[in-house]
mmCIF file of C-alpha atoms in Angstrom:
data_model
loop_
_atom_site.group_PDB
_atom_site.id
_atom_site.type_symbol
_atom_site.label_atom_id
_atom_site.label_comp_id
_atom_site.label_asym_id
_atom_site.label_seq_id
_atom_site.Cartn_x
_atom_site.Cartn_y
_atom_site.Cartn_z
ATOM 1 C CA UNK H 1 47.137 85.354 100.705
ATOM 2 C CA UNK H 2 49.255 88.817 102.188
ATOM 3 C CA UNK H 3 52.289 88.003 103.931
ATOM 4 C CA UNK H 4 52.503 91.482 105.083
ATOM 5 C CA UNK H 5 50.930 92.052 108.400
ATOM 6 C CA UNK H 6 50.488 95.445 109.312
ATOM 7 C CA UNK H 7 51.846 97.073 112.801
ATOM 8 C CA UNK H 8 49.438 97.468 115.895
ATOM 9 C CA UNK H 9 48.044 101.031 115.844
ATOM 10 C CA UNK H 10 49.539 102.998 119.337
ATOM 11 C CA UNK H 11 47.744 102.309 122.635
ATOM 12 C CA UNK H 12 45.148 104.301 123.993
ATOM 13 C CA UNK H 13 47.718 105.519 126.787
ATOM 14 C CA UNK H 14 50.064 107.013 123.916
ATOM 15 C CA UNK H 15 46.893 108.085 121.282
ATOM 16 C CA UNK H 16 45.714 110.466 124.351
ATOM 17 C CA UNK H 17 49.231 111.773 126.173
ATOM 18 C CA UNK H 18 50.223 112.563 122.219
ATOM 19 C CA UNK H 19 46.943 114.231 122.289
ATOM 20 C CA UNK H 20 46.931 116.000 125.393
ATOM 21 C CA UNK H 21 50.502 117.470 125.087
ATOM 22 C CA UNK H 22 50.243 118.185 120.961
ATOM 23 C CA UNK H 23 47.197 120.386 121.996
ATOM 24 C CA UNK H 24 48.892 122.256 124.586
ATOM 25 C CA UNK H 25 51.938 123.044 122.865
ATOM 26 C CA UNK H 26 50.006 124.176 119.332
ATOM 27 C CA UNK H 27 47.827 126.624 121.929
ATOM 28 C CA UNK H 28 50.967 128.087 123.430
ATOM 29 C CA UNK H 29 53.061 128.102 120.202
ATOM 30 C CA UNK H 30 49.225 130.157 118.597
ATOM 31 C CA UNK H 31 49.483 132.458 121.921
ATOM 32 C CA UNK H 32 53.382 132.944 121.549
ATOM 33 C CA UNK H 33 53.308 133.877 118.251
ATOM 34 C CA UNK H 34 51.279 136.571 118.268
ATOM 35 C CA UNK H 35 52.671 137.996 121.412
ATOM 36 C CA UNK H 36 56.653 138.177 119.875
ATOM 37 C CA UNK H 37 54.806 139.330 116.451
ATOM 38 C CA UNK H 38 53.291 142.141 118.188
ATOM 39 C CA UNK H 39 56.398 143.341 120.115
ATOM 40 C CA UNK H 40 57.909 142.855 117.146
ATOM 41 C CA UNK H 41 56.330 145.476 115.025
ATOM 42 C CA UNK H 42 55.709 147.845 117.918
ATOM 43 C CA UNK H 43 59.759 148.487 118.799
ATOM 44 C CA UNK H 44 59.653 150.391 115.586
ATOM 45 C CA UNK H 45 56.378 153.254 116.202
ATOM 46 C CA UNK H 46 57.917 155.958 118.552
ATOM 47 C CA UNK H 47 54.663 157.483 118.625
ATOM 48 C CA UNK H 48 53.016 154.576 120.658
ATOM 49 C CA UNK H 49 53.321 155.023 124.339
ATOM 50 C CA UNK H 50 53.425 158.921 124.404
ATOM 51 C CA UNK H 51 52.932 160.211 128.069
ATOM 52 C CA UNK H 52 50.581 162.618 127.455
ATOM 53 C CA UNK H 53 48.260 160.188 125.516
ATOM 54 C CA UNK H 54 48.190 157.428 128.063
ATOM 55 C CA UNK H 55 44.789 157.302 130.533
ATOM 56 C CA UNK H 56 45.417 155.744 134.305
ATOM 57 C CA UNK H 57 44.293 152.892 133.232
ATOM 58 C CA UNK H 58 47.390 152.165 130.516
ATOM 59 C CA UNK H 59 50.171 153.816 132.666
ATOM 60 C CA UNK H 60 51.406 150.612 133.742
ATOM 61 C CA UNK H 61 51.806 148.904 130.517
ATOM 62 C CA UNK H 62 53.113 152.468 129.144
ATOM 63 C CA UNK H 63 56.159 152.170 131.637
ATOM 64 C CA UNK H 64 56.871 148.406 131.237
ATOM 65 C CA UNK H 65 56.825 148.822 126.813
ATOM 66 C CA UNK H 66 58.526 152.198 126.935
ATOM 67 C CA UNK H 67 61.518 149.853 129.924
ATOM 68 C CA UNK H 68 61.699 147.317 127.304
ATOM 69 C CA UNK H 69 60.387 147.432 123.890
ATOM 70 C CA UNK H 70 60.468 150.390 122.855
ATOM 71 C CA UNK H 71 63.628 151.583 120.756
ATOM 72 C CA UNK H 72 66.367 153.382 122.976
ATOM 73 C CA UNK H 73 66.248 155.947 119.994
ATOM 74 C CA UNK H 74 63.184 157.220 120.487
ATOM 75 C CA UNK H 75 61.968 159.943 122.753
ATOM 76 C CA UNK H 76 59.754 158.555 125.060
ATOM 77 C CA UNK H 77 61.932 155.402 125.532
ATOM 78 C CA UNK H 78 63.012 154.958 129.191
ATOM 79 C CA UNK H 79 66.532 154.416 129.804
ATOM 80 C CA UNK H 80 66.716 152.569 133.413
ATOM 81 C CA UNK H 81 70.662 151.066 134.457
ATOM 82 C CA UNK H 82 71.115 148.215 135.133
ATOM 83 C CA UNK H 83 67.961 146.218 133.564
ATOM 84 C CA UNK H 84 67.999 144.403 130.584
ATOM 85 C CA UNK H 85 68.333 146.403 127.429
ATOM 86 C CA UNK H 86 65.561 147.017 124.903
ATOM 87 C CA UNK H 87 68.193 144.968 121.938
ATOM 88 C CA UNK H 88 68.601 142.537 124.352
ATOM 89 C CA UNK H 89 64.902 141.693 124.192
ATOM 90 C CA UNK H 90 63.991 142.150 121.151
ATOM 91 C CA UNK H 91 66.741 139.695 119.944
ATOM 92 C CA UNK H 92 66.084 137.184 122.594
ATOM 93 C CA UNK H 93 61.671 137.978 121.525
ATOM 94 C CA UNK H 94 62.496 137.253 117.791
ATOM 95 C CA UNK H 95 64.655 133.548 119.745
ATOM 96 C CA UNK H 96 61.012 132.730 121.179
ATOM 97 C CA UNK H 97 59.448 133.470 118.294
ATOM 98 C CA UNK H 98 61.232 131.031 116.763
ATOM 99 C CA UNK H 99 61.135 128.608 118.489
ATOM 100 C CA UNK H 100 57.579 129.079 119.046
ATOM 101 C CA UNK H 101 56.615 127.842 115.152
ATOM 102 C CA UNK H 102 59.404 125.102 115.520
ATOM 103 C CA UNK H 103 56.973 124.021 118.473
ATOM 104 C CA UNK H 104 53.790 124.589 116.352
ATOM 105 C CA UNK H 105 54.914 122.289 113.426
ATOM 106 C CA UNK H 106 56.363 119.315 115.924
ATOM 107 C CA UNK H 107 52.721 119.600 117.865
ATOM 108 C CA UNK H 108 50.838 119.114 114.430
ATOM 109 C CA UNK H 109 52.981 116.105 113.220
ATOM 110 C CA UNK H 110 52.831 114.651 116.292
ATOM 111 C CA UNK H 111 49.069 114.738 116.758
ATOM 112 C CA UNK H 112 49.226 113.497 113.113
ATOM 113 C CA UNK H 113 51.539 110.356 113.539
ATOM 114 C CA UNK H 114 48.756 109.503 116.716
ATOM 115 C CA UNK H 115 45.671 109.622 114.267
ATOM 116 C CA UNK H 116 46.927 108.609 111.138
ATOM 117 C CA UNK H 117 47.831 104.818 110.012
ATOM 118 C CA UNK H 118 50.453 106.334 107.257
ATOM 119 C CA UNK H 119 53.240 108.085 110.096
ATOM 120 C CA UNK H 120 53.023 105.248 112.562
ATOM 121 C CA UNK H 121 56.464 103.485 111.941
ATOM 122 C CA UNK H 122 57.611 106.666 112.189
ATOM 123 C CA UNK H 123 55.754 107.249 115.980
ATOM 124 C CA UNK H 124 59.426 106.545 117.372
ATOM 125 C CA UNK H 125 61.352 109.841 115.905
ATOM 126 C CA UNK H 126 58.660 111.836 115.745
ATOM 127 C CA UNK H 127 58.087 111.534 119.862
ATOM 128 C CA UNK H 128 61.795 111.962 120.178
ATOM 129 C CA UNK H 129 61.771 115.168 117.450
ATOM 130 C CA UNK H 130 59.584 116.469 119.489
ATOM 131 C CA UNK H 131 60.878 116.195 122.672
ATOM 132 C CA UNK H 132 64.264 117.696 121.406
ATOM 133 C CA UNK H 133 62.078 120.283 119.899
ATOM 134 C CA UNK H 134 60.255 120.697 123.266
ATOM 135 C CA UNK H 135 63.636 120.851 125.524
ATOM 136 C CA UNK H 136 65.026 123.903 122.946
ATOM 137 C CA UNK H 137 62.213 125.199 123.133
ATOM 138 C CA UNK H 138 62.554 125.384 126.748
ATOM 139 C CA UNK H 139 66.134 126.457 127.074
ATOM 140 C CA UNK H 140 64.852 130.098 125.572
ATOM 141 C CA UNK H 141 61.596 130.498 127.830
ATOM 142 C CA UNK H 142 64.490 130.074 130.604
ATOM 143 C CA UNK H 143 66.561 132.105 129.656
ATOM 144 C CA UNK H 144 64.355 134.998 128.678
ATOM 145 C CA UNK H 145 62.747 134.022 132.218
ATOM 146 C CA UNK H 146 66.078 134.400 133.365
ATOM 147 C CA UNK H 147 66.808 137.932 132.400
ATOM 148 C CA UNK H 148 63.580 139.376 133.989
ATOM 149 C CA UNK H 149 64.157 137.637 136.915
ATOM 150 C CA UNK H 150 67.520 139.132 137.292
ATOM 151 C CA UNK H 151 65.598 142.837 137.107
ATOM 152 C CA UNK H 152 63.061 142.191 139.528
ATOM 153 C CA UNK H 153 65.878 141.403 141.930
ATOM 154 C CA UNK H 154 68.169 144.424 140.985
ATOM 155 C CA UNK H 155 65.033 146.433 140.995
ATOM 156 C CA UNK H 156 64.000 144.867 144.412
ATOM 157 C CA UNK H 157 67.433 145.976 145.809
ATOM 158 C CA UNK H 158 67.687 149.513 145.012
ATOM 159 C CA UNK H 159 64.214 150.416 145.819
ATOM 160 C CA UNK H 160 64.984 148.624 149.630
ATOM 161 C CA UNK H 161 67.986 151.034 149.508
ATOM 162 C CA UNK H 162 66.397 154.069 148.678
ATOM 163 C CA UNK H 163 64.197 156.678 150.431
ATOM 164 C CA UNK H 164 60.414 156.244 150.646
ATOM 165 C CA UNK H 165 58.389 159.128 148.542
ATOM 166 C CA UNK H 166 60.285 160.034 146.017
ATOM 167 C CA UNK H 167 58.534 159.771 142.220
ATOM 168 C CA UNK H 168 61.406 158.179 140.626
ATOM 169 C CA UNK H 169 60.474 155.271 143.007
ATOM 170 C CA UNK H 170 56.949 154.809 141.629
ATOM 171 C CA UNK H 171 58.444 154.665 138.012
ATOM 172 C CA UNK H 172 60.739 152.487 139.010
ATOM 173 C CA UNK H 173 58.546 149.669 141.074
ATOM 174 C CA UNK H 174 55.992 149.875 137.990
ATOM 175 C CA UNK H 175 59.135 148.262 136.145
ATOM 176 C CA UNK H 176 59.909 145.692 138.684
ATOM 177 C CA UNK H 177 56.290 144.393 138.823
ATOM 178 C CA UNK H 178 56.773 144.163 134.702
ATOM 179 C CA UNK H 179 59.741 142.661 135.319
ATOM 180 C CA UNK H 180 57.932 139.606 137.287
ATOM 181 C CA UNK H 181 54.986 139.473 134.711
ATOM 182 C CA UNK H 182 57.570 139.066 131.805
ATOM 183 C CA UNK H 183 58.840 136.732 133.806
ATOM 184 C CA UNK H 184 56.231 134.772 134.519
ATOM 185 C CA UNK H 185 55.062 135.249 130.599
ATOM 186 C CA UNK H 186 57.866 133.938 129.293
ATOM 187 C CA UNK H 187 57.555 130.658 131.922
ATOM 188 C CA UNK H 188 54.363 129.925 130.290
ATOM 189 C CA UNK H 189 52.774 130.524 133.546
ATOM 190 C CA UNK H 190 55.115 128.181 135.025
ATOM 191 C CA UNK H 191 52.135 125.671 135.349
ATOM 192 C CA UNK H 192 52.505 125.505 131.958
ATOM 193 C CA UNK H 193 55.544 124.035 131.420
ATOM 194 C CA UNK H 194 54.899 121.733 134.432
ATOM 195 C CA UNK H 195 51.497 120.382 133.080
ATOM 196 C CA UNK H 196 53.932 119.657 129.405
ATOM 197 C CA UNK H 197 56.767 118.211 131.253
ATOM 198 C CA UNK H 198 53.901 115.516 132.657
ATOM 199 C CA UNK H 199 53.346 114.622 130.341
ATOM 200 C CA UNK H 200 56.091 114.188 128.105
ATOM 201 C CA UNK H 201 57.712 112.047 130.558
ATOM 202 C CA UNK H 202 54.355 109.999 130.855
ATOM 203 C CA UNK H 203 54.727 109.577 126.544
ATOM 204 C CA UNK H 204 57.961 108.334 126.398
ATOM 205 C CA UNK H 205 57.146 105.764 128.774
ATOM 206 C CA UNK H 206 54.394 104.718 126.974
ATOM 207 C CA UNK H 207 56.355 104.644 123.721
ATOM 208 C CA UNK H 208 58.598 103.219 125.257
ATOM 209 C CA UNK H 209 55.949 100.306 125.664
ATOM 210 C CA UNK H 210 54.826 100.017 121.999
ATOM 211 C CA UNK H 211 57.981 99.504 120.940
ATOM 212 C CA UNK H 212 58.108 96.276 123.033
ATOM 213 C CA UNK H 213 54.431 95.535 121.297
ATOM 214 C CA UNK H 214 56.180 96.617 118.346
ATOM 215 C CA UNK H 215 59.400 94.314 118.761
ATOM 216 C CA UNK H 216 57.236 91.612 120.030
ATOM 217 C CA UNK H 217 54.684 91.357 116.981
ATOM 218 C CA UNK H 218 57.617 92.121 114.410
ATOM 219 C CA UNK H 219 59.253 88.310 115.390
ATOM 220 C CA UNK H 220 59.787 86.477 112.722
ATOM 221 C CA UNK H 221 57.112 83.611 113.553
ATOM 222 C CA UNK H 222 54.662 86.847 113.272
ATOM 223 C CA UNK H 223 56.006 87.985 109.820
ATOM 224 C CA UNK H 224 54.559 84.445 107.960
ATOM 225 C CA UNK H 225 51.168 86.081 108.109
ATOM 226 C CA UNK H 226 47.824 84.311 109.016
ATOM 227 C CA UNK H 227 48.157 80.634 108.456
ATOM 228 C CA UNK H 228 45.338 79.406 106.239
ATOM 229 C CA UNK H 229 43.793 75.814 107.527
ATOM 230 C CA UNK H 230 42.188 74.826 103.664
ATOM 231 C CA UNK H 231 45.642 75.870 102.228
ATOM 232 C CA UNK H 232 45.884 74.207 98.947
ATOM 233 C CA UNK H 233 49.459 74.558 98.158
ATOM 234 C CA UNK H 234 51.895 71.657 99.400
ATOM 235 C CA UNK H 235 55.073 71.999 101.014
ATOM 236 C CA UNK H 236 57.795 71.682 98.698
ATOM 237 C CA UNK H 237 59.035 67.827 98.443
ATOM 238 C CA UNK H 238 63.173 67.444 98.021
ATOM 239 C CA UNK H 239 64.216 65.234 95.018
ATOM 240 C CA UNK H 240 65.629 62.516 95.665
ATOM 241 C CA UNK H 241 64.391 61.075 99.230
ATOM 242 C CA UNK H 242 67.213 58.953 99.540
ATOM 243 C CA UNK H 243 70.207 62.041 99.666
ATOM 244 C CA UNK H 244 70.695 63.365 103.522
ATOM 245 C CA UNK H 245 71.952 66.129 104.521
ATOM 246 C CA UNK H 246 75.342 65.927 106.480
ATOM 247 C CA UNK H 247 74.880 68.744 108.801
ATOM 248 C CA UNK H 248 71.352 67.997 109.654
ATOM 249 C CA UNK H 249 70.212 64.111 111.302
ATOM 250 C CA UNK H 250 67.456 62.779 110.083
ATOM 251 C CA UNK H 251 64.442 63.376 112.319
ATOM 252 C CA UNK H 252 61.300 60.850 112.782
ATOM 253 C CA UNK H 253 60.886 58.068 111.481
ATOM 254 C CA UNK H 254 62.895 57.042 108.220
ATOM 255 C CA UNK H 255 62.156 54.296 105.292
ATOM 256 C CA UNK H 256 64.630 52.087 104.182
ATOM 257 C CA UNK H 257 64.065 51.243 100.910
ATOM 258 C CA UNK H 258 66.488 48.815 100.343
ATOM 259 C CA UNK H 259 64.349 46.684 102.344
ATOM 260 C CA UNK H 260 61.792 44.296 101.389
ATOM 261 C CA UNK H 261 59.919 41.894 103.423
ATOM 262 C CA UNK H 262 60.319 38.277 102.222
ATOM 263 C CA UNK H 263 56.130 37.661 103.097
ATOM 264 C CA UNK H 264 55.443 40.034 100.136
ATOM 265 C CA UNK H 265 57.750 39.922 98.026
ATOM 266 C CA UNK H 266 56.632 38.848 94.253
ATOM 267 C CA UNK H 267 58.850 35.496 93.268
ATOM 268 C CA UNK H 268 61.227 36.433 90.259
ATOM 269 C CA UNK H 269 62.366 33.846 87.752
ATOM 270 C CA UNK H 270 65.584 33.677 87.443
ATOM 271 C CA UNK H 271 66.522 35.486 83.974
ATOM 272 C CA UNK H 272 68.891 33.337 81.632
ATOM 273 C CA UNK H 273 69.971 34.802 77.955
ATOM 274 C CA UNK H 274 67.959 32.975 75.579
ATOM 275 C CA UNK H 275 71.091 30.474 73.349
ATOM 276 C CA UNK H 276 72.187 31.567 70.002
ATOM 277 C CA UNK H 277 70.560 29.664 67.326
ATOM 278 C CA UNK H 278 74.364 29.025 65.265
ATOM 279 C CA UNK H 279 74.948 26.932 68.376
ATOM 280 C CA UNK H 280 74.297 23.412 68.985
ATOM 281 C CA UNK H 281 71.868 23.452 71.811
ATOM 282 C CA UNK H 282 73.146 19.695 72.415
ATOM 283 C CA UNK H 283 76.777 20.738 73.527
ATOM 284 C CA UNK H 284 75.861 23.471 76.324
ATOM 285 C CA UNK H 285 72.758 21.331 77.588
ATOM 286 C CA UNK H 286 73.157 18.918 80.657
ATOM 287 C CA UNK H 287 70.010 18.961 81.972
ATOM 288 C CA UNK H 288 69.668 14.774 80.911
ATOM 289 C CA UNK H 289 72.922 14.148 81.464
ATOM 290 C CA UNK H 290 72.276 12.154 84.158
ATOM 291 C CA UNK H 291 69.870 10.132 82.746
ATOM 292 C CA UNK H 292 70.821 6.855 81.531
ATOM 293 C CA UNK H 293 70.942 5.708 77.455
ATOM 294 C CA UNK H 294 69.036 2.900 75.980
ATOM 295 C CA UNK H 295 72.245 0.970 75.842
ATOM 296 C CA UNK H 296 74.245 2.279 78.605
ATOM 297 C CA UNK H 297 75.466 0.991 82.247
ATOM 298 C CA UNK H 298 74.218 3.478 85.390
ATOM 299 C CA UNK H 299 77.038 5.597 85.582
ATOM 300 C CA UNK H 300 75.592 8.141 88.211
ATOM 301 C CA UNK H 301 79.376 9.935 88.891
ATOM 302 C CA UNK H 302 80.288 10.493 84.956
ATOM 303 C CA UNK H 303 81.895 14.020 85.665
ATOM 304 C CA UNK H 304 84.671 12.251 87.853
ATOM 305 C CA UNK H 305 85.554 10.672 84.401
ATOM 306 C CA UNK H 306 85.797 13.815 82.314
ATOM 307 C CA UNK H 307 89.419 14.306 83.690
ATOM 308 C CA UNK H 308 90.242 11.488 82.415
ATOM 309 C CA UNK H 309 89.147 12.148 78.936
ATOM 310 C CA UNK H 310 92.177 13.931 75.957
ATOM 311 C CA UNK H 311 92.336 17.384 76.305
ATOM 312 C CA UNK H 312 91.188 19.331 73.137
ATOM 313 C CA UNK H 313 95.052 20.302 71.558
ATOM 314 C CA UNK H 314 95.167 24.129 71.803
ATOM 315 C CA UNK H 315 96.080 25.802 67.811
ATOM 316 C CA UNK H 316 99.033 28.046 68.214
ATOM 317 C CA UNK H 317 98.745 31.328 65.706
ATOM 318 C CA UNK H 318 101.147 31.331 63.275
ATOM 319 C CA UNK H 319 104.463 32.821 64.397
ATOM 320 C CA UNK H 320 105.868 36.327 62.478
ATOM 321 C CA UNK H 321 109.176 36.699 61.330
ATOM 322 C CA UNK H 322 111.480 37.918 64.375
ATOM 323 C CA UNK H 323 112.572 41.091 63.247
ATOM 324 C CA UNK H 324 115.936 42.336 65.217
ATOM 325 C CA UNK H 325 115.084 45.661 66.944
ATOM 326 C CA UNK H 326 117.490 47.904 65.493
ATOM 327 C CA UNK H 327 118.760 50.049 69.005
ATOM 328 C CA UNK H 328 121.074 52.223 66.928
ATOM 329 C CA UNK H 329 120.532 54.609 64.298
ATOM 330 C CA UNK H 330 121.829 53.101 60.788
ATOM 331 C CA UNK H 331 125.496 53.803 58.795
ATOM 332 C CA UNK H 332 124.585 56.696 56.234
ATOM 333 C CA UNK H 333 126.499 55.759 53.212
ATOM 334 C CA UNK H 334 127.579 58.974 52.544
ATOM 335 C CA UNK H 335 129.393 59.309 55.578
ATOM 336 C CA UNK H 336 133.182 58.828 56.943
ATOM 337 C CA UNK H 337 134.263 56.099 57.946
ATOM 338 C CA UNK H 338 133.924 55.356 61.630
ATOM 339 C CA UNK H 339 135.791 52.942 63.687
ATOM 340 C CA UNK H 340 133.376 49.821 64.948
ATOM 341 C CA UNK H 341 133.506 50.842 68.883
ATOM 342 C CA UNK H 342 134.849 47.968 70.757
ATOM 343 C CA UNK H 343 132.434 47.120 73.558
ATOM 344 C CA UNK H 344 134.899 44.127 75.431
ATOM 345 C CA UNK H 345 135.864 44.133 79.216
ATOM 346 C CA UNK H 346 138.863 45.643 79.867
ATOM 347 C CA UNK H 347 141.118 43.702 82.020
ATOM 348 C CA UNK H 348 140.912 43.714 85.568
ATOM 349 C CA UNK H 349 143.174 46.704 87.097
ATOM 350 C CA UNK H 350 145.926 45.575 89.686
ATOM 351 C CA UNK H 351 145.712 46.732 92.993
ATOM 352 C CA UNK H 352 149.274 47.203 94.560
ATOM 353 C CA UNK H 353 149.350 46.599 98.123
ATOM 354 C CA UNK H 354 151.049 48.792 101.004
ATOM 355 C CA UNK H 355 153.096 46.021 102.485
ATOM 356 C CA UNK H 356 155.403 44.953 99.607
ATOM 357 C CA UNK H 357 159.156 46.240 99.918
ATOM 358 C CA UNK H 358 158.864 48.735 97.190
ATOM 359 C CA UNK H 359 156.841 51.630 99.415
ATOM 360 C CA UNK H 360 158.297 51.315 102.651
#
């Protein structure tokens, strides 16, 4: 039996929301990749946008391109003081290109995670990573749109203060409208980011619910897997049934192996050691001592007279010769003569009384 249980698949709400937001981000990233690459390539072409080669319908795009995209070193470039320069636009477009590329990869990984089982364990990490990439991309878009928004506000103030009928005002008005359009494109027409933000909020909510389902599914009781009703394996029994755990009290009915029912007990004969053959049986067999002999009178209490019988004299073993223990070393023959020590008690010391006249 397989003890490993596969994780549950994403919920339908999480699955649908991830596919919609991933597809929307994927489409927007592809469009922005194309626009950024075209803008970066066209920047260094000074022949593009010559006033003589522009018709009436392309005059607006020509003015916007020469004011924001074309290098200021080109002869046809339009340099207007107070608006975002071409180099700043170049740096911001390069950053937008990088953000679009990362968003494209994040959207592909997100859609792969909800459609394939291999990336399901990493769904939480992928979703939060996708949210982080989107927030970074949104910050880049807001920065680029803020530059074009400030240009639009500056040019609007300039036109309000200038005199009407000047030919220069017409060119400034084209640049002002172009700044507003670029600001709208940078924010993905406003509606793109609004839809994506709502989808991302729903995505995070559904992910939290899915995580709670995983927590319940990963409980310890579920990790054991499905239990087979006809499992032939028996539980492991302890080797010592009488041994109790001092930390866990016994539960349920317990069997006392030392108890024996007297009614069901098997009668047992007393076990006696067999008599040895080298000893006389009559000396130990007293089973017939109460019976009367043929010529003896009745003595029912003959055992009371056993105390009057003479007791056998015990035989003592021969005494061993007494050897005086030697507590000191014997005298050596060649040693110098040493006087024998005198162990006699000394005379008791006479105490002098302090009341005698000799001490006065």
